[in-house]
Amino acid sequence: MMTIRRLGRWGLSTMERLGRASLLLGQVLVGTPALFLRFSLVVQQLFYVGVLSVLIIVISGLFVGMVLGLQGYNTLVDFGAEESLGVLVSLSLVRELGPVVSALLFAGRAGSALTAEVGLMKSTEQLSGMEMMAVDPVRRVIAPRFLAGVVSMPLLAAIFSAVGVLGAFLVGHGLLGVDDGAFWSQMQAKTDWYDDVLNGVIKSIVFGFVVTWIALFEGYDAVPTSEGVGRATTRTVVHSAFAILGLDFVLTALMFGE
Amino acid sequence: MMQNKQAEILVGLFVAAGLAALFMLAMKVSNLGDLADQQGYQVTANFQNIGGLKVRSPVSMAGVRVGRVANIKLDPNTYDAVVTLNIYSQYDTIPLDSSASIFTAGLLGEQYIGLEAGADDFYLADGDEIMLTQPAVVLEQIIGQFLYSQAEGN
């Protein structure tokens, strides 16, 4: 009996949070067009959300690409197909690893920072202070951060993939001696701009949307204590990771399933 | 104010880097780089069987890529595959009686169309049809035939 009651309470509170999150998203989407009049707010957030995430994205992309090059070579060389290293690297980076890994890093770097910032604003009553001054905190605080997140994510994923390909080239050509002409030409022959690259970009836009939404909602909905903000930050990373991996499966099935 | 300016410059650099990465993915990694030379004329060819040929598969002549497969459909009357080839316009002196065959790159590689020049004085032009065609060699069929002939004791 207790279990059922607890289950019911959990279900109800989950639905309630989902409802609040959707309402917040609705308010944000309504508030977004007005941002084009005050674009400096978005530029500022692009700096915090996007620029500050570039370093981790570049370094991770480089190493992921280098490892892919090394492991791919070791596998392909058994089949005498090491010239296909370029295809292996580009398809795995552009379709999967670029959007997914950069979204996971983005959730850890930018998402948690957003939650902590908004949560802290809430716990220090800055948000209610804004309301007192008849400034809508959703439009002033949440919407620019949301737009910045959605814009940054595909750019970060593209940087990740491009740097990863270069890393794989460094290892494949420089270290392992794969012919550079074959590397690039096979890659170009098998990687399609519309089917592979653009689908990866669409994925990263969806991930950026979801991660920023989760991060901002968790911050906006956080219990206004230091413990509450800390929990909200953790929840952002955990929920974002689940959402990214789950959505990745759905999107892959939609895009690449024949 | 100075701080603000710096942030703006860095955001500008970030957006430029992202777009440059996308541009590199477009030109260097994917096949968009060679979409620019897509202009050409279209000819059709009927094949009994196209095997694993796909749209955008290469069309080559003497090993040189002269175009790409633009469209594949089934003829409802003859049940042949009608393949539309987009031949780049600089290759406009392909004889009218050239033949088209479907080959496989390597043993298990992707399939492509190979053109073999004929001796006609007239050249292929937009809307023409290549009459001489040879269907794809389907590996399973060959293995099947081989096994069948072995069983018959030939």
Coordinates of C-alpha atoms in Angstrom, one line a residue:
Chain A
M1 CA 0.0 0.0 0.0
M2 CA 2.8 2.3 0.9
T3 CA 4.6 1.5 -2.3
I4 CA 1.6 2.3 -4.4
R5 CA 1.1 5.6 -2.6
R6 CA 4.7 6.5 -3.0
L7 CA 4.6 5.5 -6.7
G8 CA 1.5 7.6 -7.2
R9 CA 3.1 10.6 -5.4
W10 CA 6.2 10.2 -7.5
G11 CA 4.2 10.0 -10.7
L12 CA 2.1 13.1 -9.8
S13 CA 5.2 15.2 -8.9
T14 CA 6.9 14.1 -12.1
M15 CA 3.9 15.1 -14.2
E16 CA 3.7 18.4 -12.3
R17 CA 7.4 19.1 -13.0
L18 CA 6.9 18.2 -16.6
G19 CA 4.0 20.5 -16.9
R20 CA 5.9 23.4 -15.2
A21 CA 8.8 22.7 -17.6
S22 CA 6.5 22.9 -20.6
L23 CA 4.9 26.1 -19.4
L24 CA 8.4 27.6 -18.9
L25 CA 9.3 26.5 -22.4
G26 CA 6.2 28.1 -23.8
Q27 CA 6.9 31.4 -22.1
V28 CA 10.5 31.3 -23.3
L29 CA 9.5 30.6 -26.9
V30 CA 7.0 33.5 -26.7
G31 CA 9.7 35.7 -25.3
T32 CA 12.4 34.7 -27.8
P33 CA 11.5 36.9 -30.8
A34 CA 11.7 40.0 -28.7
L35 CA 15.3 39.2 -28.1
F36 CA 16.3 40.3 -31.6
L37 CA 15.6 43.8 -30.4
R38 CA 18.0 43.4 -27.5
F39 CA 20.6 41.1 -29.1
S40 CA 23.4 42.2 -26.8
L41 CA 21.8 40.1 -24.0
V42 CA 22.2 37.0 -26.3
V43 CA 25.7 37.9 -27.3
Q44 CA 26.7 38.1 -23.6
Q45 CA 25.2 34.7 -23.0
L46 CA 26.8 33.3 -26.2
F47 CA 30.1 34.2 -24.5
Y48 CA 29.3 32.4 -21.3
V49 CA 27.6 29.4 -22.9
G50 CA 29.5 29.0 -26.1
V51 CA 32.9 30.6 -26.0
L52 CA 33.8 29.3 -22.6
S53 CA 32.9 25.7 -23.7
V54 CA 35.1 25.9 -26.8
L55 CA 38.3 24.8 -25.0
I56 CA 36.9 21.6 -23.6
I57 CA 35.2 20.8 -26.9
V58 CA 38.4 21.3 -28.9
I59 CA 40.6 19.3 -26.6
S60 CA 38.1 16.4 -26.3
G61 CA 37.4 16.5 -30.1
L62 CA 41.1 16.3 -30.8
F63 CA 41.7 13.3 -28.5
V64 CA 38.5 11.5 -29.5
G65 CA 39.6 11.8 -33.1
M66 CA 43.1 10.6 -32.4
V67 CA 41.8 7.6 -30.5
L68 CA 39.4 6.8 -33.3
G69 CA 42.2 7.0 -35.8
L70 CA 44.4 4.7 -33.8
Q71 CA 41.7 2.1 -33.0
G72 CA 40.2 2.3 -36.4
Y73 CA 43.6 1.7 -38.0
N74 CA 44.3 -1.3 -35.8
T75 CA 41.0 -2.9 -36.8
L76 CA 41.0 -2.0 -40.5
V77 CA 44.6 -3.0 -41.1
D78 CA 43.6 -6.7 -40.5
F79 CA 41.4 -6.4 -43.6
G80 CA 43.9 -4.5 -45.6
A81 CA 41.4 -1.6 -45.6
E82 CA 43.3 1.0 -43.7
E83 CA 42.6 3.5 -46.6
S84 CA 39.0 3.5 -45.3
L85 CA 40.1 5.1 -42.1
G86 CA 38.9 8.4 -43.3
V87 CA 35.3 7.1 -43.9
L88 CA 35.2 5.4 -40.5
V89 CA 36.4 8.5 -38.7
S90 CA 34.2 11.0 -40.6
L91 CA 31.0 9.0 -40.4
S92 CA 31.4 8.1 -36.7
L93 CA 32.3 11.7 -35.8
V94 CA 29.8 13.5 -38.0
R95 CA 26.8 11.2 -37.3
E96 CA 27.3 10.2 -33.7
L97 CA 30.2 11.2 -31.6
G98 CA 30.3 14.9 -32.7
P99 CA 26.7 15.7 -31.7
V100 CA 26.5 13.3 -28.7
V101 CA 29.8 13.7 -27.0
S102 CA 29.8 17.5 -27.5
A103 CA 26.2 17.6 -26.1
L104 CA 27.3 15.6 -23.0
L105 CA 30.3 17.9 -22.5
F106 CA 28.0 20.9 -23.1
A107 CA 25.6 19.7 -20.4
G108 CA 28.5 19.3 -18.0
R109 CA 30.2 22.6 -18.8
A110 CA 27.5 25.0 -19.8
G111 CA 24.3 23.3 -18.6
S112 CA 25.4 23.0 -15.0
A113 CA 26.7 26.5 -15.0
L114 CA 23.3 27.8 -16.2
T115 CA 21.5 25.9 -13.6
A116 CA 23.8 27.1 -10.8
E117 CA 23.5 30.7 -12.0
V118 CA 19.7 30.7 -12.4
G119 CA 19.3 28.8 -9.1
L120 CA 21.5 31.2 -7.3
M121 CA 19.6 34.1 -8.7
K122 CA 16.5 32.5 -7.4
S123 CA 17.8 31.8 -4.0
T124 CA 19.1 35.4 -3.6
E125 CA 15.7 36.6 -4.7
Q126 CA 17.0 38.4 -7.7
L127 CA 14.3 36.8 -9.9
S128 CA 11.5 38.0 -7.6
G129 CA 13.2 41.3 -7.3
M130 CA 12.9 41.7 -11.1
E131 CA 9.2 40.8 -10.9
M132 CA 8.8 43.5 -8.3
M133 CA 10.3 46.0 -10.8
A134 CA 7.9 44.7 -13.5
V135 CA 10.7 43.0 -15.4
D136 CA 9.7 39.5 -16.6
P137 CA 12.6 37.3 -15.4
V138 CA 11.7 34.7 -18.1
R139 CA 12.3 37.2 -20.9
R140 CA 15.2 39.0 -19.2
V141 CA 17.1 36.0 -17.8
I142 CA 15.9 32.7 -19.2
A143 CA 15.1 33.5 -22.9
P144 CA 18.6 34.9 -23.8
R145 CA 20.3 31.9 -22.2
F146 CA 18.0 29.6 -24.0
L147 CA 18.6 31.1 -27.4
A148 CA 22.4 31.2 -26.8
G149 CA 22.3 27.5 -25.9
V150 CA 20.4 26.5 -29.0
V151 CA 22.7 28.6 -31.2
S152 CA 26.0 27.4 -29.6
M153 CA 25.4 23.7 -29.6
P154 CA 25.5 23.1 -33.4
L155 CA 28.6 25.3 -33.7
L156 CA 30.3 23.4 -30.9
A157 CA 29.4 20.1 -32.4
A158 CA 30.7 21.2 -35.8
I159 CA 34.0 22.3 -34.2
F160 CA 34.2 19.0 -32.3
S161 CA 33.7 17.0 -35.5
A162 CA 36.1 19.1 -37.6
V163 CA 38.9 19.0 -34.9
G164 CA 38.2 15.2 -34.5
V165 CA 38.8 14.6 -38.2
L166 CA 42.0 16.6 -38.1
G167 CA 43.1 14.6 -35.0
A168 CA 42.4 11.4 -36.8
F169 CA 44.3 12.7 -39.8
L170 CA 47.3 13.6 -37.6
V171 CA 47.4 10.1 -36.2
G172 CA 46.5 8.2 -39.3
H173 CA 48.7 10.0 -41.7
G174 CA 51.4 11.4 -39.5
L175 CA 51.9 8.5 -37.2
L176 CA 50.6 5.4 -39.0
G177 CA 51.4 6.4 -42.5
V178 CA 47.9 6.1 -44.2
D179 CA 48.0 7.7 -47.6
D180 CA 46.6 11.2 -47.2
G181 CA 45.0 11.3 -50.7
A182 CA 43.1 8.1 -50.0
F183 CA 42.2 9.3 -46.5
W184 CA 40.4 12.4 -47.8
S185 CA 39.1 11.0 -51.1
Q186 CA 37.4 8.0 -49.5
M187 CA 36.0 10.2 -46.8
Q188 CA 34.5 12.6 -49.4
A189 CA 33.2 9.7 -51.5
K190 CA 31.3 8.1 -48.7
T191 CA 30.2 11.0 -46.4
D192 CA 27.2 12.8 -47.7
W193 CA 26.5 16.4 -46.9
Y194 CA 22.7 16.1 -46.6
D195 CA 22.4 12.6 -45.2
D196 CA 25.3 12.7 -42.8
V197 CA 26.6 16.2 -42.0
L198 CA 23.2 18.0 -41.9
N199 CA 21.5 15.2 -39.9
G200 CA 24.3 15.6 -37.4
V201 CA 23.7 19.3 -37.3
I202 CA 19.9 18.7 -36.7
K203 CA 20.8 16.3 -33.9
S204 CA 23.0 18.8 -32.2
I205 CA 20.3 21.5 -32.5
V206 CA 17.8 19.2 -30.8
F207 CA 20.4 18.3 -28.1
G208 CA 21.1 22.0 -27.6
F209 CA 17.4 22.7 -27.2
V210 CA 16.8 19.9 -24.8
V211 CA 20.0 20.4 -22.6
T212 CA 19.4 24.2 -22.3
W213 CA 15.8 23.7 -21.5
I214 CA 16.6 21.1 -18.8
A215 CA 19.3 23.3 -17.4
L216 CA 17.2 26.5 -17.2
F217 CA 14.2 24.7 -15.9
E218 CA 16.2 23.0 -13.1
G219 CA 17.7 26.3 -12.1
Y220 CA 14.3 28.2 -12.3
D221 CA 12.6 25.4 -10.4
A222 CA 15.4 24.8 -7.8
V223 CA 14.7 24.8 -4.1
P224 CA 16.1 28.2 -3.2
T225 CA 18.8 27.0 -0.8
S226 CA 22.4 26.1 -1.3
E227 CA 21.5 22.4 -1.1
G228 CA 18.6 22.8 -3.5
V229 CA 20.8 24.6 -6.1
G230 CA 23.5 21.9 -5.7
R231 CA 20.9 19.1 -6.3
A232 CA 19.4 21.0 -9.2
T233 CA 22.9 21.2 -10.8
T234 CA 23.4 17.5 -10.4
R235 CA 20.0 16.8 -11.8
T236 CA 20.7 18.9 -14.9
V237 CA 23.7 16.8 -15.8
V238 CA 22.0 13.5 -15.1
H239 CA 18.7 14.3 -16.8
S240 CA 20.6 15.9 -19.8
A241 CA 22.7 12.8 -20.2
F242 CA 19.6 10.6 -20.2
A243 CA 17.8 12.9 -22.6
I244 CA 20.7 13.1 -25.0
L245 CA 21.3 9.4 -25.2
G246 CA 17.6 8.5 -25.4
L247 CA 17.0 11.2 -28.1
D248 CA 20.0 10.1 -29.9
F249 CA 18.6 6.6 -30.4
V250 CA 15.2 8.0 -31.5
L251 CA 16.8 10.5 -33.9
T252 CA 19.2 7.9 -35.3
A253 CA 16.3 5.5 -35.9
L254 CA 14.4 8.3 -37.7
M255 CA 17.3 9.6 -39.8
F256 CA 19.4 6.6 -40.7
G257 CA 16.9 3.7 -40.3
E258 CA 16.1 2.6 -43.8
Chain B
M1 CA 32.7 48.6 -21.5
M2 CA 36.1 47.2 -22.5
Q3 CA 35.1 43.9 -21.0
N4 CA 32.0 43.9 -23.1
K5 CA 33.9 44.6 -26.3
Q6 CA 36.2 41.7 -25.5
A7 CA 33.3 39.3 -25.0
E8 CA 31.8 40.4 -28.2
I9 CA 35.0 39.8 -30.1
L10 CA 35.3 36.4 -28.6
V11 CA 31.7 35.5 -29.5
G12 CA 32.4 36.7 -33.0
L13 CA 35.5 34.4 -33.1
F14 CA 33.4 31.5 -31.7
V15 CA 30.7 31.9 -34.3
A16 CA 33.3 32.2 -37.1
A17 CA 35.1 29.1 -35.9
G18 CA 31.8 27.2 -35.8
L19 CA 30.9 28.2 -39.3
A20 CA 34.5 27.5 -40.5
A21 CA 34.2 24.0 -39.0
L22 CA 30.9 23.5 -40.8
F23 CA 32.5 24.8 -44.0
M24 CA 35.3 22.3 -43.6
L25 CA 32.9 19.5 -43.0
A26 CA 31.1 20.5 -46.2
M27 CA 34.1 20.9 -48.4
K28 CA 36.7 18.6 -47.1
V29 CA 34.8 15.8 -45.3
S30 CA 31.6 15.4 -47.2
N31 CA 31.0 15.3 -50.9
L32 CA 29.5 18.8 -51.2
G33 CA 32.9 20.0 -52.5
D34 CA 32.2 18.2 -55.8
L35 CA 28.6 19.3 -56.1
A36 CA 29.8 22.4 -57.8
D37 CA 30.6 20.5 -61.0
Q38 CA 27.1 19.0 -61.2
Q39 CA 26.1 20.9 -64.3
G40 CA 25.8 18.4 -67.1
Y41 CA 23.4 16.7 -69.5
Q42 CA 21.2 13.7 -68.7
V43 CA 21.1 10.4 -70.6
T44 CA 19.2 7.3 -69.7
A45 CA 20.1 3.7 -69.9
N46 CA 18.0 0.6 -69.3
F47 CA 19.5 -2.3 -67.3
Q48 CA 18.1 -5.7 -66.6
N49 CA 19.5 -5.7 -63.2
I50 CA 21.4 -2.9 -61.4
G51 CA 22.5 -4.8 -58.4
G52 CA 23.6 -2.4 -55.6
L53 CA 23.8 0.7 -57.8
K54 CA 22.6 3.8 -56.0
V55 CA 21.7 7.4 -56.8
R56 CA 25.0 9.5 -56.8
S57 CA 27.1 6.4 -57.7
P58 CA 29.9 7.4 -60.0
V59 CA 29.8 7.1 -63.8
S60 CA 33.3 6.6 -65.2
M61 CA 34.9 6.2 -68.6
A62 CA 38.4 4.6 -68.8
G63 CA 38.5 5.0 -65.0
V64 CA 37.9 8.7 -65.1
R65 CA 34.7 10.0 -63.4
V66 CA 32.6 11.7 -66.0
G67 CA 29.3 11.9 -64.1
R68 CA 27.0 10.5 -61.5
V69 CA 23.8 8.5 -61.4
A70 CA 21.0 11.0 -61.1
N71 CA 17.9 8.9 -60.8
I72 CA 16.9 5.2 -60.8
K73 CA 13.4 3.9 -61.5
L74 CA 11.6 0.8 -62.7
D75 CA 10.1 0.7 -66.2
P76 CA 6.5 -0.6 -65.5
N77 CA 6.3 -2.3 -69.0
T78 CA 9.6 -4.0 -69.5
Y79 CA 10.5 -4.4 -65.8
D80 CA 13.9 -3.0 -66.5
A81 CA 15.7 -0.5 -64.3
V82 CA 15.8 2.9 -66.0
V83 CA 18.9 4.7 -64.8
T84 CA 19.4 8.4 -65.5
L85 CA 23.0 9.5 -65.8
N86 CA 24.1 13.0 -65.3
I87 CA 27.2 13.4 -67.5
Y88 CA 29.3 16.5 -66.8
S89 CA 29.1 19.0 -69.6
Q90 CA 32.8 19.0 -70.4
Y91 CA 32.5 15.4 -71.5
D92 CA 30.3 16.2 -74.5
T93 CA 32.0 14.0 -77.1
I94 CA 30.9 10.6 -76.0
P95 CA 29.9 8.6 -79.1
L96 CA 26.2 7.8 -79.4
D97 CA 26.8 4.0 -79.6
S98 CA 28.8 3.8 -76.4
S99 CA 27.9 1.0 -74.0
A100 CA 27.2 1.1 -70.3
S101 CA 28.0 -1.6 -67.9
I102 CA 27.7 -1.9 -64.1
F103 CA 30.9 -2.8 -62.4
T104 CA 32.0 -3.3 -58.9
A105 CA 35.0 -1.4 -57.5
G106 CA 37.2 -4.1 -56.0
L107 CA 35.6 -7.4 -55.0
L108 CA 33.1 -6.1 -52.6
G109 CA 33.3 -2.4 -53.2
E110 CA 30.5 0.0 -54.3
Q111 CA 29.0 -0.4 -57.8
Y112 CA 29.4 2.2 -60.5
I113 CA 28.6 2.6 -64.2
G114 CA 31.5 2.2 -66.7
L115 CA 31.0 3.7 -70.1
E116 CA 32.9 2.2 -73.1
A117 CA 33.3 4.4 -76.1
G118 CA 31.7 3.4 -79.4
A119 CA 32.6 4.5 -82.9
D120 CA 29.6 6.6 -83.9
D121 CA 30.2 10.0 -85.4
F122 CA 27.3 11.5 -83.4
Y123 CA 27.7 12.3 -79.7
L124 CA 25.4 11.7 -76.8
A125 CA 23.3 14.7 -75.9
D126 CA 20.7 15.6 -73.4
G127 CA 17.7 13.2 -73.4
D128 CA 19.5 10.4 -75.4
E129 CA 19.4 6.8 -74.4
I130 CA 22.4 4.5 -74.2
M131 CA 21.2 1.3 -76.1
L132 CA 24.0 -1.1 -75.3
T133 CA 24.0 -2.0 -71.7
Q134 CA 25.2 -4.9 -69.6
P135 CA 23.6 -5.6 -66.2
A136 CA 25.3 -5.9 -62.9
V137 CA 27.1 -9.1 -62.1
V138 CA 25.4 -10.4 -59.0
L139 CA 27.8 -12.4 -57.0
E140 CA 25.2 -14.7 -55.6
Q141 CA 24.0 -15.6 -59.1
I142 CA 27.5 -16.5 -60.2
I143 CA 28.1 -18.6 -57.1
G144 CA 24.7 -20.2 -57.7
Q145 CA 25.6 -21.0 -61.4
F146 CA 28.9 -22.4 -60.3
L147 CA 27.4 -24.7 -57.8
Y148 CA 24.8 -25.8 -60.2
S149 CA 27.3 -26.7 -62.9
Q150 CA 29.4 -28.5 -60.3
A151 CA 26.4 -30.5 -59.3
E152 CA 25.7 -31.4 -62.9
G153 CA 29.2 -32.7 -63.2
N154 CA 30.4 -30.3 -65.8

